[in-house]
Amino acid sequence: MLRVVVVDSPEHAGRLAGDAVAAVVGRVQRPVLGLATGSSPWPVYDELARRVDDSSLSLAQTRAFLLDEYLGLASEDPRSYRAEIEREVVGRTDLPIAAVRGLDGEAADVDAECRAYERSIRDAGGIELQVLGVGTDGHIGFNETGSPLDSRTRPMELAARTRQDNARFFDGDVEQVPTHCLTQGIATILEARELVLLAFGQSKAEAIRQAVEGSVSERWPVTALQRHPNATLLVDRAAASLLEGADSTA
Ligand code: GLP
């Protein structure tokens, strides 16, 4: 079931997502989280840092898998997703760095890396809660338009619009944005037992409309969330503005 919660602010979404993480951490002995990058999850990571700081939450027993990674960036490159999670989460909470597994953007054999990644997730018992953002074109992870709904972790070519959207993390220079990536597949993402997707701002409104009201199709990968038994969209009013009857609030 897809739940839509219209929040007052990104901070509000961060608190609700923080509650969801805390519930998992309280319930499961060795919790496994799926962590996303891009700016939308930042309020969640701010909230986790705040809770760890005031000792109301500990991620010391938690393991984490990243959603995706640019190909060709070293993990030490500050623009790699690995580096972002180390900065935003590991550096500000008690999540052990050794408990974070990301896709290796410099793997010599990318197909072997993707297979090994799927195995690692399975061996960890699967992902309990996956945090997600969404691209303006409806991509999740880096599953661009046309990604099969049964896709698994694999290399992908980035869409021109995604590179343009993400150029802000590369000094505004689209030429610096890698052309390829590794990403968990849509089927991989849907296997997480709970999904929490955050979207803020008018630029996400069409993707959110498709996610909720569109028919499930590869054209808008985010529509796959309709097939998940426990998925929540945390969206601000602007991102919810194209939804019919967009008046449900938390
Ligand atoms: C990238 C990431 C996605 C993310 C998207 C949106 O493409 N691979 O996981 O959802 O950007 O980013 P933002 O949240 O910054 O809008």
Coordinates of N, CA and C and ligand atoms in Angstrom, one line a residue:
M1 N 0.8 -1.2 0.0 CA 0.0 0.0 0.0 C 0.9 1.3 0.0
L2 N 0.5 2.2 -0.8 CA 1.3 3.5 -0.9 C 0.6 4.5 0.0
R3 N 1.3 5.0 1.0 CA 0.7 6.0 1.8 C 1.3 7.4 1.4
V4 N 0.5 8.4 1.4 CA 1.0 9.7 1.1 C 0.8 10.6 2.3
V5 N 1.9 11.2 2.8 CA 1.8 12.1 3.9 C 2.4 13.4 3.4
V6 N 1.5 14.5 3.5 CA 1.9 15.8 3.1 C 2.5 16.5 4.4
V7 N 3.8 16.8 4.3 CA 4.4 17.4 5.5 C 4.5 18.9 5.4
D8 N 4.8 19.6 6.5 CA 4.9 21.0 6.6 C 6.2 21.5 6.0
S9 N 7.2 20.7 6.2 CA 8.6 21.1 5.9 C 9.5 19.9 5.7
P10 N 10.6 20.0 5.1 CA 11.6 18.9 5.1 C 11.9 18.4 6.5
E11 N 12.0 19.3 7.4 CA 12.4 18.9 8.8 C 11.3 18.0 9.4
H12 N 10.0 18.3 9.1 CA 8.9 17.5 9.5 C 9.0 16.1 8.9
A13 N 9.4 16.0 7.6 CA 9.6 14.7 7.0 C 10.8 14.0 7.6
G14 N 11.8 14.7 8.0 CA 13.0 14.1 8.6 C 12.6 13.5 10.0
R15 N 11.7 14.2 10.7 CA 11.2 13.6 12.0 C 10.4 12.3 11.8
L16 N 9.5 12.3 10.8 CA 8.7 11.1 10.5 C 9.6 10.0 10.1
A17 N 10.5 10.3 9.2 CA 11.4 9.2 8.7 C 12.3 8.7 9.9
G18 N 12.7 9.7 10.7 CA 13.5 9.3 11.9 C 12.7 8.3 12.8
D19 N 11.4 8.6 12.9 CA 10.6 7.7 13.7 C 10.6 6.3 13.1
A20 N 10.5 6.2 11.8 CA 10.5 4.9 11.1 C 11.8 4.2 11.3
V21 N 12.9 4.9 11.2 CA 14.2 4.3 11.4 C 14.3 3.8 12.9
A22 N 13.8 4.6 13.8 CA 13.9 4.3 15.2 C 13.1 3.0 15.5
A23 N 11.9 2.9 14.8 CA 11.0 1.8 15.0 C 11.8 0.5 14.6
V24 N 12.4 0.6 13.4 CA 13.2 -0.6 12.9 C 14.3 -1.0 13.9
V25 N 15.0 0.0 14.3 CA 16.2 -0.2 15.2 C 15.8 -0.8 16.5
G26 N 14.6 -0.4 17.0 CA 14.1 -0.9 18.2 C 13.5 -2.3 18.1
R27 N 13.1 -2.7 16.9 CA 12.4 -4.0 16.7 C 13.4 -5.1 16.3
V28 N 14.4 -4.7 15.5 CA 15.3 -5.7 14.9 C 16.6 -5.7 15.6
Q29 N 17.2 -6.9 15.8 CA 18.4 -7.0 16.5 C 19.6 -6.5 15.7
R30 N 19.8 -6.9 14.4 CA 20.8 -6.3 13.6 C 20.2 -5.6 12.4
P31 N 19.7 -4.4 12.6 CA 18.9 -3.7 11.5 C 19.8 -3.5 10.3
V32 N 19.1 -3.6 9.2 CA 19.8 -3.2 7.9 C 19.0 -2.1 7.2
L33 N 19.7 -1.0 7.0 CA 19.0 0.2 6.4 C 19.5 0.3 5.0
G34 N 18.7 0.8 4.1 CA 19.1 1.2 2.8 C 19.2 2.8 2.7
L35 N 20.4 3.3 2.4 CA 20.6 4.7 2.5 C 20.7 5.3 1.1
A36 N 20.0 6.4 0.9 CA 20.0 7.1 -0.5 C 20.8 8.4 -0.4
T37 N 21.2 8.8 -1.5 CA 21.9 10.1 -1.6 C 21.0 11.1 -2.4
G38 N 21.6 12.2 -2.8 CA 20.8 13.3 -3.3 C 20.4 14.1 -2.1
S39 N 19.9 15.3 -2.3 CA 19.6 16.2 -1.2 C 18.3 15.8 -0.4
S40 N 17.4 15.1 -1.0 CA 16.1 14.9 -0.3 C 16.3 14.1 1.0
P41 N 17.2 13.2 1.1 CA 17.3 12.5 2.4 C 18.0 13.3 3.5
W42 N 18.6 14.4 3.2 CA 19.4 15.1 4.2 C 18.7 15.4 5.5
P43 N 17.4 15.8 5.4 CA 16.7 16.0 6.7 C 16.6 14.8 7.5
V44 N 16.5 13.6 6.9 CA 16.5 12.4 7.6 C 17.8 12.2 8.4
Y45 N 18.9 12.4 7.7 CA 20.2 12.2 8.3 C 20.5 13.3 9.4
D46 N 19.9 14.5 9.2 CA 20.0 15.5 10.2 C 19.3 15.0 11.5
E47 N 18.1 14.4 11.3 CA 17.3 13.9 12.4 C 18.1 12.7 13.1
L48 N 18.6 11.8 12.3 CA 19.3 10.7 12.9 C 20.5 11.2 13.7
A49 N 21.2 12.2 13.2 CA 22.4 12.7 13.9 C 21.9 13.3 15.2
R50 N 20.8 14.0 15.2 CA 20.2 14.7 16.4 C 19.9 13.6 17.4
R51 N 19.2 12.5 17.0 CA 18.8 11.5 17.9 C 20.0 10.8 18.5
V52 N 21.0 10.5 17.7 CA 22.2 9.8 18.2 C 22.9 10.7 19.2
D53 N 22.9 12.0 18.9 CA 23.6 13.0 19.7 C 22.9 13.1 21.1
D54 N 21.6 13.0 21.1 CA 20.9 13.1 22.5 C 20.7 11.7 23.0
S55 N 21.3 10.7 22.5 CA 21.3 9.3 23.0 C 19.9 8.6 22.9
S56 N 19.0 9.2 22.1 CA 17.7 8.5 22.0 C 17.7 7.5 20.9
L57 N 18.8 7.4 20.2 CA 18.9 6.4 19.1 C 20.4 6.0 19.0
S58 N 20.6 4.7 18.7 CA 22.0 4.2 18.4 C 21.9 3.4 17.1
L59 N 22.9 3.7 16.3 CA 23.0 2.9 15.0 C 24.2 2.0 15.1
A60 N 24.7 1.8 16.3 CA 26.0 1.0 16.5 C 25.8 -0.4 16.0
Q61 N 24.6 -1.0 16.1 CA 24.4 -2.4 15.6 C 23.8 -2.4 14.2
T62 N 23.7 -1.3 13.6 CA 23.0 -1.2 12.3 C 24.0 -1.5 11.1
R63 N 23.5 -2.1 10.1 CA 24.3 -2.2 8.8 C 23.6 -1.4 7.8
A64 N 24.3 -0.9 6.8 CA 23.7 -0.1 5.7 C 24.2 -0.4 4.3
F65 N 23.3 -0.4 3.4 CA 23.6 -0.5 2.0 C 23.3 0.7 1.2
L66 N 24.1 1.2 0.3 CA 23.8 2.4 -0.5 C 23.0 1.9 -1.7
L67 N 22.3 2.9 -2.2 CA 21.3 2.7 -3.3 C 22.1 2.6 -4.6
D68 N 23.0 3.5 -4.8 CA 23.7 3.6 -6.1 C 25.0 4.3 -6.0
E69 N 25.7 4.4 -7.1 CA 27.0 5.1 -7.1 C 27.4 5.5 -8.6
Y70 N 28.1 6.6 -8.7 CA 28.6 7.0 -10.0 C 29.8 6.0 -10.4
L71 N 29.8 5.7 -11.7 CA 31.0 4.9 -12.2 C 32.1 5.9 -12.5
G72 N 33.3 5.5 -12.1 CA 34.5 6.3 -12.4 C 34.9 7.2 -11.4
L73 N 34.2 7.3 -10.3 CA 34.6 8.2 -9.1 C 35.2 7.3 -8.1
A74 N 36.4 7.6 -7.6 CA 36.9 6.9 -6.5 C 36.1 7.1 -5.2
S75 N 36.1 6.1 -4.3 CA 35.2 6.3 -3.1 C 35.7 7.5 -2.3
E76 N 37.0 7.8 -2.4 CA 37.5 9.0 -1.6 C 37.0 10.3 -2.3
D77 N 36.6 10.3 -3.5 CA 36.2 11.5 -4.2 C 35.0 12.1 -3.4
P78 N 35.0 13.3 -3.0 CA 34.0 13.9 -2.2 C 32.6 13.9 -2.9
R79 N 32.6 13.7 -4.2 CA 31.3 13.7 -4.9 C 30.7 12.3 -5.1
S80 N 31.5 11.3 -4.6 CA 31.0 9.9 -4.7 C 29.9 9.8 -3.7
Y81 N 28.9 8.9 -3.9 CA 27.8 8.7 -3.0 C 28.4 8.1 -1.7
R82 N 29.4 7.3 -1.8 CA 30.0 6.7 -0.6 C 30.5 7.8 0.3
A83 N 31.2 8.8 -0.3 CA 31.8 9.9 0.5 C 30.7 10.7 1.1
E84 N 29.6 10.8 0.4 CA 28.4 11.6 0.9 C 27.8 11.0 2.1
I85 N 27.7 9.6 2.1 CA 27.1 8.9 3.2 C 28.1 8.9 4.4
E86 N 29.4 8.8 4.1 CA 30.3 8.9 5.2 C 30.3 10.3 5.9
R87 N 30.1 11.3 5.1 CA 30.0 12.7 5.6 C 28.6 12.9 6.4
E88 N 27.5 12.5 5.7 CA 26.2 12.8 6.3 C 25.8 11.9 7.4
V89 N 26.2 10.7 7.3 CA 25.6 9.7 8.3 C 26.8 9.2 9.2
V90 N 27.8 8.5 8.6 CA 28.8 7.9 9.4 C 29.5 9.0 10.3
G91 N 29.8 10.1 9.7 CA 30.5 11.2 10.4 C 29.7 11.8 11.5
R92 N 28.4 11.6 11.5 CA 27.6 12.4 12.5 C 26.7 11.4 13.4
T93 N 26.9 10.1 13.2 CA 26.2 9.2 14.1 C 27.2 8.1 14.5
D94 N 26.7 7.1 15.2 CA 27.6 6.0 15.6 C 27.5 4.8 14.7
L95 N 27.0 5.0 13.5 CA 27.0 3.9 12.5 C 28.4 3.6 12.1
P96 N 28.9 2.4 12.3 CA 30.3 2.1 12.1 C 30.6 2.1 10.6
I97 N 31.7 2.7 10.2 CA 32.0 2.8 8.8 C 32.2 1.4 8.2
A98 N 32.6 0.4 8.9 CA 32.8 -0.9 8.4 C 31.4 -1.6 8.1
A99 N 30.4 -1.0 8.7 CA 29.0 -1.6 8.5 C 28.3 -1.1 7.3
V100 N 29.0 -0.2 6.5 CA 28.4 0.4 5.3 C 29.0 -0.2 4.1
R101 N 28.1 -0.8 3.2 CA 28.5 -1.3 2.0 C 27.9 -0.5 0.9
G102 N 28.8 0.0 0.0 CA 28.3 0.7 -1.2 C 28.8 0.0 -2.4
L103 N 28.3 0.4 -3.6 CA 28.7 -0.2 -4.8 C 30.1 0.5 -5.2
D104 N 31.0 -0.3 -5.7 CA 32.3 0.2 -6.0 C 32.4 0.8 -7.4
G105 N 32.4 2.1 -7.4 CA 32.4 2.9 -8.7 C 33.7 2.7 -9.5
E106 N 34.6 2.0 -8.9 CA 35.9 1.8 -9.7 C 36.1 0.3 -9.9
A107 N 35.1 -0.5 -9.8 CA 35.2 -2.0 -9.9 C 35.7 -2.3 -11.3
A108 N 36.7 -3.2 -11.4 CA 37.2 -3.6 -12.7 C 36.2 -4.4 -13.5
D109 N 35.4 -5.2 -12.7 CA 34.4 -6.1 -13.3 C 33.1 -5.6 -12.8
V110 N 32.3 -4.7 -13.4 CA 31.1 -4.2 -12.8 C 30.0 -5.2 -12.7
D111 N 29.9 -6.1 -13.6 CA 28.9 -7.1 -13.5 C 29.1 -8.0 -12.3
A112 N 30.4 -8.4 -12.0 CA 30.7 -9.2 -10.8 C 30.4 -8.4 -9.6
E113 N 30.7 -7.1 -9.6 CA 30.4 -6.2 -8.5 C 28.9 -6.2 -8.2
C114 N 28.1 -6.1 -9.2 CA 26.7 -6.0 -9.0 C 26.1 -7.3 -8.5
R115 N 26.6 -8.4 -9.0 CA 26.2 -9.7 -8.5 C 26.6 -9.9 -7.0
A116 N 27.8 -9.5 -6.7 CA 28.3 -9.6 -5.3 C 27.4 -8.7 -4.4
Y117 N 27.0 -7.6 -4.9 CA 26.2 -6.7 -4.1 C 24.8 -7.3 -3.8
E118 N 24.2 -7.9 -4.8 CA 22.9 -8.6 -4.5 C 23.1 -9.7 -3.5
R119 N 24.2 -10.4 -3.6 CA 24.5 -11.5 -2.6 C 24.7 -10.9 -1.2
S120 N 25.4 -9.8 -1.1 CA 25.6 -9.2 0.2 C 24.3 -8.8 0.9
I121 N 23.4 -8.2 0.1 CA 22.1 -7.8 0.6 C 21.4 -9.0 1.1
R122 N 21.4 -10.1 0.3 CA 20.7 -11.3 0.7 C 21.3 -11.9 2.0
D123 N 22.6 -11.9 2.0 CA 23.3 -12.5 3.1 C 23.1 -11.7 4.4
A124 N 22.8 -10.4 4.3 CA 22.5 -9.6 5.4 C 21.1 -9.8 5.9
G125 N 20.3 -10.6 5.2 CA 18.9 -10.8 5.5 C 17.9 -9.9 4.9
G126 N 18.4 -9.1 3.9 CA 17.6 -8.2 3.2 C 17.6 -6.8 3.9
I127 N 17.1 -5.8 3.2 CA 17.0 -4.5 3.7 C 15.7 -4.3 4.5
E128 N 15.8 -3.8 5.7 CA 14.5 -3.6 6.5 C 13.8 -2.3 6.0
L129 N 14.5 -1.2 5.9 CA 13.9 0.0 5.6 C 14.8 0.8 4.6
Q130 N 14.3 1.1 3.4 CA 15.0 1.8 2.4 C 14.6 3.2 2.3
V131 N 15.5 4.2 2.5 CA 15.2 5.6 2.3 C 15.4 5.9 0.8
L132 N 14.5 6.7 0.2 CA 14.5 7.0 -1.2 C 14.3 8.5 -1.5
G133 N 14.9 8.9 -2.6 CA 14.4 10.2 -3.2 C 13.8 9.9 -4.5
V134 N 13.6 10.9 -5.3 CA 13.1 10.6 -6.7 C 13.6 11.7 -7.6
G135 N 13.9 11.3 -8.8 CA 14.4 12.3 -9.8 C 13.2 13.0 -10.3
T136 N 13.5 14.2 -10.9 CA 12.4 14.9 -11.5 C 11.7 14.1 -12.6
D137 N 12.4 13.2 -13.2 CA 11.8 12.4 -14.3 C 11.3 11.0 -13.7
G138 N 11.2 10.9 -12.4 CA 10.6 9.7 -11.8 C 11.6 8.6 -11.6
H139 N 12.9 8.8 -11.7 CA 13.8 7.7 -11.5 C 14.0 7.5 -10.0
I140 N 14.2 6.2 -9.6 CA 14.5 5.9 -8.2 C 15.9 5.2 -8.2
G141 N 16.7 5.5 -7.2 CA 18.1 5.1 -7.3 C 18.6 5.8 -8.6
F142 N 19.2 5.0 -9.5 CA 19.5 5.6 -10.8 C 18.8 4.8 -11.9
N143 N 17.6 4.2 -11.5 CA 16.8 3.5 -12.5 C 16.1 4.5 -13.3
E144 N 16.7 4.8 -14.5 CA 16.1 5.8 -15.4 C 14.9 5.3 -16.1
T145 N 14.1 6.2 -16.7 CA 13.0 5.8 -17.5 C 13.3 4.6 -18.4
G146 N 12.4 3.7 -18.5 CA 12.6 2.5 -19.3 C 13.3 1.3 -18.5
S147 N 13.6 1.5 -17.3 CA 14.2 0.5 -16.5 C 13.2 -0.6 -16.2
P148 N 13.5 -1.9 -16.5 CA 12.5 -2.9 -16.3 C 12.1 -3.0 -14.8
L149 N 10.9 -3.3 -14.5 CA 10.4 -3.4 -13.1 C 11.0 -4.6 -12.4
D150 N 11.5 -5.5 -13.2 CA 12.2 -6.7 -12.5 C 13.7 -6.6 -12.6
S151 N 14.2 -5.3 -12.8 CA 15.6 -5.2 -12.9 C 16.3 -5.4 -11.5
R152 N 17.6 -5.8 -11.6 CA 18.4 -6.0 -10.4 C 19.6 -5.0 -10.5
T153 N 20.5 -5.1 -9.5 CA 21.6 -4.2 -9.5 C 22.4 -4.3 -10.8
R154 N 22.7 -3.2 -11.4 CA 23.4 -3.2 -12.7 C 24.0 -1.9 -13.1
P155 N 24.9 -1.9 -14.1 CA 25.4 -0.6 -14.6 C 24.3 0.1 -15.5
M156 N 24.3 1.4 -15.5 CA 23.3 2.1 -16.3 C 24.0 3.4 -16.9
E157 N 23.4 3.8 -18.0 CA 23.8 5.1 -18.5 C 22.9 6.2 -18.0
L158 N 23.4 7.3 -17.5 CA 22.6 8.3 -16.9 C 21.9 9.1 -18.0
A159 N 20.6 9.5 -17.7 CA 19.8 10.3 -18.7 C 20.4 11.7 -18.7
A160 N 20.3 12.4 -19.8 CA 20.8 13.8 -19.9 C 20.2 14.7 -18.8
R161 N 18.9 14.5 -18.5 CA 18.2 15.3 -17.5 C 18.8 15.1 -16.1
T162 N 19.1 13.8 -15.8 CA 19.6 13.5 -14.5 C 21.0 14.1 -14.3
R163 N 21.8 14.1 -15.4 CA 23.1 14.7 -15.3 C 23.0 16.2 -15.1
Q164 N 22.0 16.8 -15.8 CA 21.8 18.2 -15.7 C 21.3 18.5 -14.3
D165 N 20.4 17.7 -13.7 CA 19.9 18.0 -12.4 C 21.0 17.8 -11.3
N166 N 21.9 16.9 -11.6 CA 22.9 16.7 -10.6 C 24.2 17.5 -10.8
A167 N 24.2 18.3 -11.8 CA 25.4 19.1 -12.1 C 25.7 20.1 -10.9
R168 N 24.6 20.4 -10.1 CA 24.9 21.3 -9.0 C 25.8 20.7 -8.0
F169 N 26.0 19.4 -8.0 CA 27.0 18.8 -7.1 C 28.4 18.7 -7.7
F170 N 28.5 19.2 -9.0 CA 29.8 19.1 -9.7 C 30.1 20.5 -10.2
D171 N 30.1 21.5 -9.3 CA 30.4 22.9 -9.7 C 29.5 23.4 -10.8
G172 N 28.3 22.9 -10.9 CA 27.4 23.4 -11.9 C 27.8 23.0 -13.3
D173 N 28.8 22.1 -13.5 CA 29.3 21.8 -14.8 C 28.9 20.4 -15.2
V174 N 27.9 20.3 -16.1 CA 27.4 19.0 -16.4 C 28.4 18.0 -17.0
E175 N 29.5 18.6 -17.7 CA 30.5 17.8 -18.2 C 31.3 17.0 -17.2
Q176 N 31.3 17.5 -16.0 CA 32.0 16.8 -14.9 C 31.1 15.6 -14.3
V177 N 29.8 15.6 -14.6 CA 29.0 14.6 -14.0 C 29.3 13.3 -14.8
P178 N 29.6 12.2 -14.1 CA 29.8 10.9 -14.8 C 28.7 10.5 -15.7
T179 N 29.0 9.8 -16.7 CA 27.9 9.4 -17.7 C 27.3 8.1 -17.3
H180 N 27.9 7.3 -16.4 CA 27.4 6.0 -16.1 C 27.4 5.8 -14.6
C181 N 26.7 4.8 -14.2 CA 26.5 4.6 -12.7 C 26.3 3.1 -12.5
L182 N 26.3 2.7 -11.2 CA 25.8 1.4 -10.8 C 24.6 1.7 -9.9
T183 N 23.5 0.9 -10.0 CA 22.3 1.1 -9.2 C 21.7 -0.2 -8.8
Q184 N 21.1 -0.2 -7.6 CA 20.2 -1.3 -7.3 C 19.1 -1.2 -8.3
G185 N 18.6 -2.4 -8.7 CA 17.5 -2.4 -9.6 C 16.2 -2.1 -9.0
I186 N 15.1 -2.0 -9.8 CA 13.8 -1.7 -9.2 C 13.3 -2.9 -8.3
A187 N 13.6 -4.1 -8.8 CA 13.1 -5.3 -8.1 C 13.9 -5.4 -6.8
T188 N 15.2 -5.0 -6.8 CA 16.0 -5.0 -5.6 C 15.4 -4.1 -4.6
I189 N 15.1 -2.9 -5.0 CA 14.5 -1.8 -4.1 C 13.2 -2.3 -3.5
L190 N 12.4 -2.9 -4.4 CA 11.1 -3.4 -3.9 C 11.2 -4.5 -2.9
E191 N 12.3 -5.2 -2.8 CA 12.5 -6.2 -1.8 C 12.7 -5.7 -0.4
A192 N 13.1 -4.5 -0.3 CA 13.2 -3.9 1.1 C 11.8 -4.0 1.8
R193 N 11.8 -4.3 3.1 CA 10.5 -4.5 3.7 C 9.7 -3.3 3.9
E194 N 10.4 -2.1 3.9 CA 9.6 -0.8 4.0 C 10.4 0.2 3.2
L195 N 9.6 1.0 2.5 CA 10.2 2.1 1.7 C 9.7 3.5 2.2
V196 N 10.6 4.4 2.4 CA 10.2 5.8 2.7 C 10.8 6.7 1.7
L197 N 10.0 7.3 0.9 CA 10.5 8.2 -0.2 C 10.2 9.7 0.2
L198 N 11.2 10.5 0.0 CA 11.0 12.0 0.4 C 11.1 12.8 -0.9
A199 N 10.2 13.8 -1.0 CA 10.3 14.6 -2.2 C 9.8 16.0 -1.8
F200 N 10.6 17.0 -2.2 CA 10.3 18.4 -1.8 C 10.4 19.3 -3.1
G201 N 9.4 20.2 -3.2 CA 9.6 21.2 -4.2 C 8.7 20.9 -5.4
Q202 N 8.4 22.0 -6.2 CA 7.6 21.9 -7.4 C 8.2 21.0 -8.4
S203 N 9.6 21.0 -8.5 CA 10.2 20.2 -9.6 C 9.9 18.7 -9.4
K204 N 9.4 18.3 -8.3 CA 9.1 16.8 -8.1 C 7.6 16.6 -8.2
A205 N 6.8 17.6 -8.5 CA 5.3 17.4 -8.5 C 4.8 16.4 -9.5
E206 N 5.4 16.5 -10.7 CA 4.9 15.6 -11.7 C 5.3 14.1 -11.4
A207 N 6.5 13.9 -10.9 CA 7.0 12.6 -10.5 C 6.1 12.0 -9.4
I208 N 5.7 12.9 -8.5 CA 4.8 12.5 -7.4 C 3.4 12.2 -7.9
R209 N 2.9 13.0 -8.8 CA 1.6 12.7 -9.4 C 1.6 11.3 -10.1
Q210 N 2.7 11.1 -10.8 CA 2.8 9.8 -11.5 C 2.9 8.6 -10.5
A211 N 3.7 8.9 -9.4 CA 3.9 7.8 -8.4 C 2.6 7.4 -7.8
V212 N 1.7 8.4 -7.6 CA 0.4 8.1 -6.9 C -0.7 7.7 -7.8
E213 N -0.8 8.5 -8.9 CA -2.0 8.4 -9.8 C -1.7 7.8 -11.1
G214 N -0.4 7.6 -11.5 CA -0.1 7.1 -12.8 C -0.2 5.6 -12.8
S215 N -0.3 4.9 -14.0 CA -0.4 3.5 -13.9 C 1.1 3.0 -13.9
V216 N 1.3 1.8 -13.3 CA 2.6 1.3 -13.1 C 3.3 1.0 -14.4
S217 N 4.4 1.7 -14.7 CA 5.0 1.5 -16.0 C 6.5 1.9 -15.9
E218 N 7.3 1.3 -16.8 CA 8.7 1.6 -16.9 C 9.0 3.1 -17.3
R219 N 8.0 3.7 -17.8 CA 8.1 5.1 -18.2 C 8.4 6.0 -17.0
W220 N 7.8 5.6 -15.8 CA 8.0 6.4 -14.6 C 8.4 5.3 -13.5
P221 N 9.7 5.0 -13.4 CA 10.1 3.9 -12.4 C 9.5 4.1 -11.0
V222 N 9.2 5.3 -10.6 CA 8.7 5.5 -9.2 C 7.3 4.9 -9.1
T223 N 6.6 4.7 -10.2 CA 5.3 4.0 -10.1 C 5.3 2.6 -9.5
A224 N 6.5 2.0 -9.6 CA 6.7 0.6 -9.1 C 6.4 0.6 -7.6
L225 N 6.5 1.7 -6.9 CA 6.2 1.7 -5.4 C 4.7 1.3 -5.1
Q226 N 3.9 1.5 -6.1 CA 2.5 1.1 -5.9 C 2.4 -0.4 -5.7
R227 N 3.4 -1.2 -6.1 CA 3.4 -2.6 -6.0 C 3.9 -3.1 -4.6
H228 N 4.4 -2.1 -3.8 CA 5.0 -2.5 -2.5 C 4.0 -2.5 -1.4
P229 N 4.1 -3.5 -0.5 CA 3.1 -3.5 0.6 C 3.2 -2.5 1.7
N230 N 4.4 -1.8 1.7 CA 4.6 -0.9 2.9 C 5.5 0.3 2.4
A231 N 4.9 1.2 1.6 CA 5.7 2.3 1.1 C 5.0 3.6 1.5
T232 N 5.8 4.6 1.9 CA 5.3 5.9 2.3 C 6.0 7.0 1.6
L233 N 5.2 7.9 1.0 CA 5.8 9.1 0.4 C 5.6 10.3 1.4
L234 N 6.7 10.9 1.7 CA 6.7 12.1 2.6 C 7.0 13.3 1.7
V235 N 6.0 14.1 1.4 CA 6.1 15.1 0.4 C 5.6 16.5 0.9
D236 N 6.3 17.5 0.5 CA 5.8 18.8 1.0 C 4.7 19.3 0.0
R237 N 4.1 20.4 0.4 CA 2.9 20.8 -0.4 C 3.2 21.1 -1.9
A238 N 4.4 21.6 -2.1 CA 4.7 21.9 -3.5 C 4.9 20.6 -4.3
A239 N 5.5 19.6 -3.7 CA 5.7 18.3 -4.4 C 4.3 17.6 -4.6
A240 N 3.4 17.9 -3.6 CA 2.1 17.2 -3.7 C 1.1 18.0 -4.5
S241 N 1.5 19.2 -5.1 CA 0.5 20.1 -5.6 C -0.2 19.6 -6.8
L242 N 0.2 18.6 -7.5 CA -0.5 18.1 -8.7 C -1.4 16.9 -8.3
L243 N -1.4 16.5 -7.0 CA -2.2 15.4 -6.6 C -3.7 15.8 -6.5
E244 N -4.6 14.9 -7.0 CA -6.0 15.2 -6.8 C -6.3 15.1 -5.3
G245 N -7.0 16.0 -4.7 CA -7.4 15.9 -3.3 C -6.1 15.9 -2.4
A246 N -5.1 16.7 -2.7 CA -3.9 16.7 -2.0 C -4.0 17.4 -0.7
D247 N -4.8 16.8 0.2 CA -5.0 17.5 1.5 C -4.8 16.7 2.7
S248 N -4.2 15.4 2.5 CA -4.0 14.6 3.6 C -2.7 15.1 4.3
T249 N -2.8 15.2 5.6 CA -1.6 15.6 6.4 C -1.2 14.7 7.5
A250 N 0.0 14.8 8.0 CA 0.4 13.8 9.0 C -0.2 14.2 10.3
Ligands
GLP1 C1 20.1 11.2 -7.9 C2 20.1 9.9 -7.0 C3 18.7 9.6 -6.6 C4 18.0 10.8 -6.1 C5 17.9 11.9 -7.1 C6 17.2 13.1 -6.7 O1 19.8 10.9 -9.2 N1 20.7 8.8 -7.6 O2 18.8 8.5 -5.6 O3 16.7 10.4 -5.7 O4 19.2 12.2 -7.5 O5 18.1 14.0 -6.0 P1 17.6 15.1 -5.0 O6 17.1 14.5 -3.8 O7 18.9 15.9 -4.8 O8 16.6 15.9 -5.8

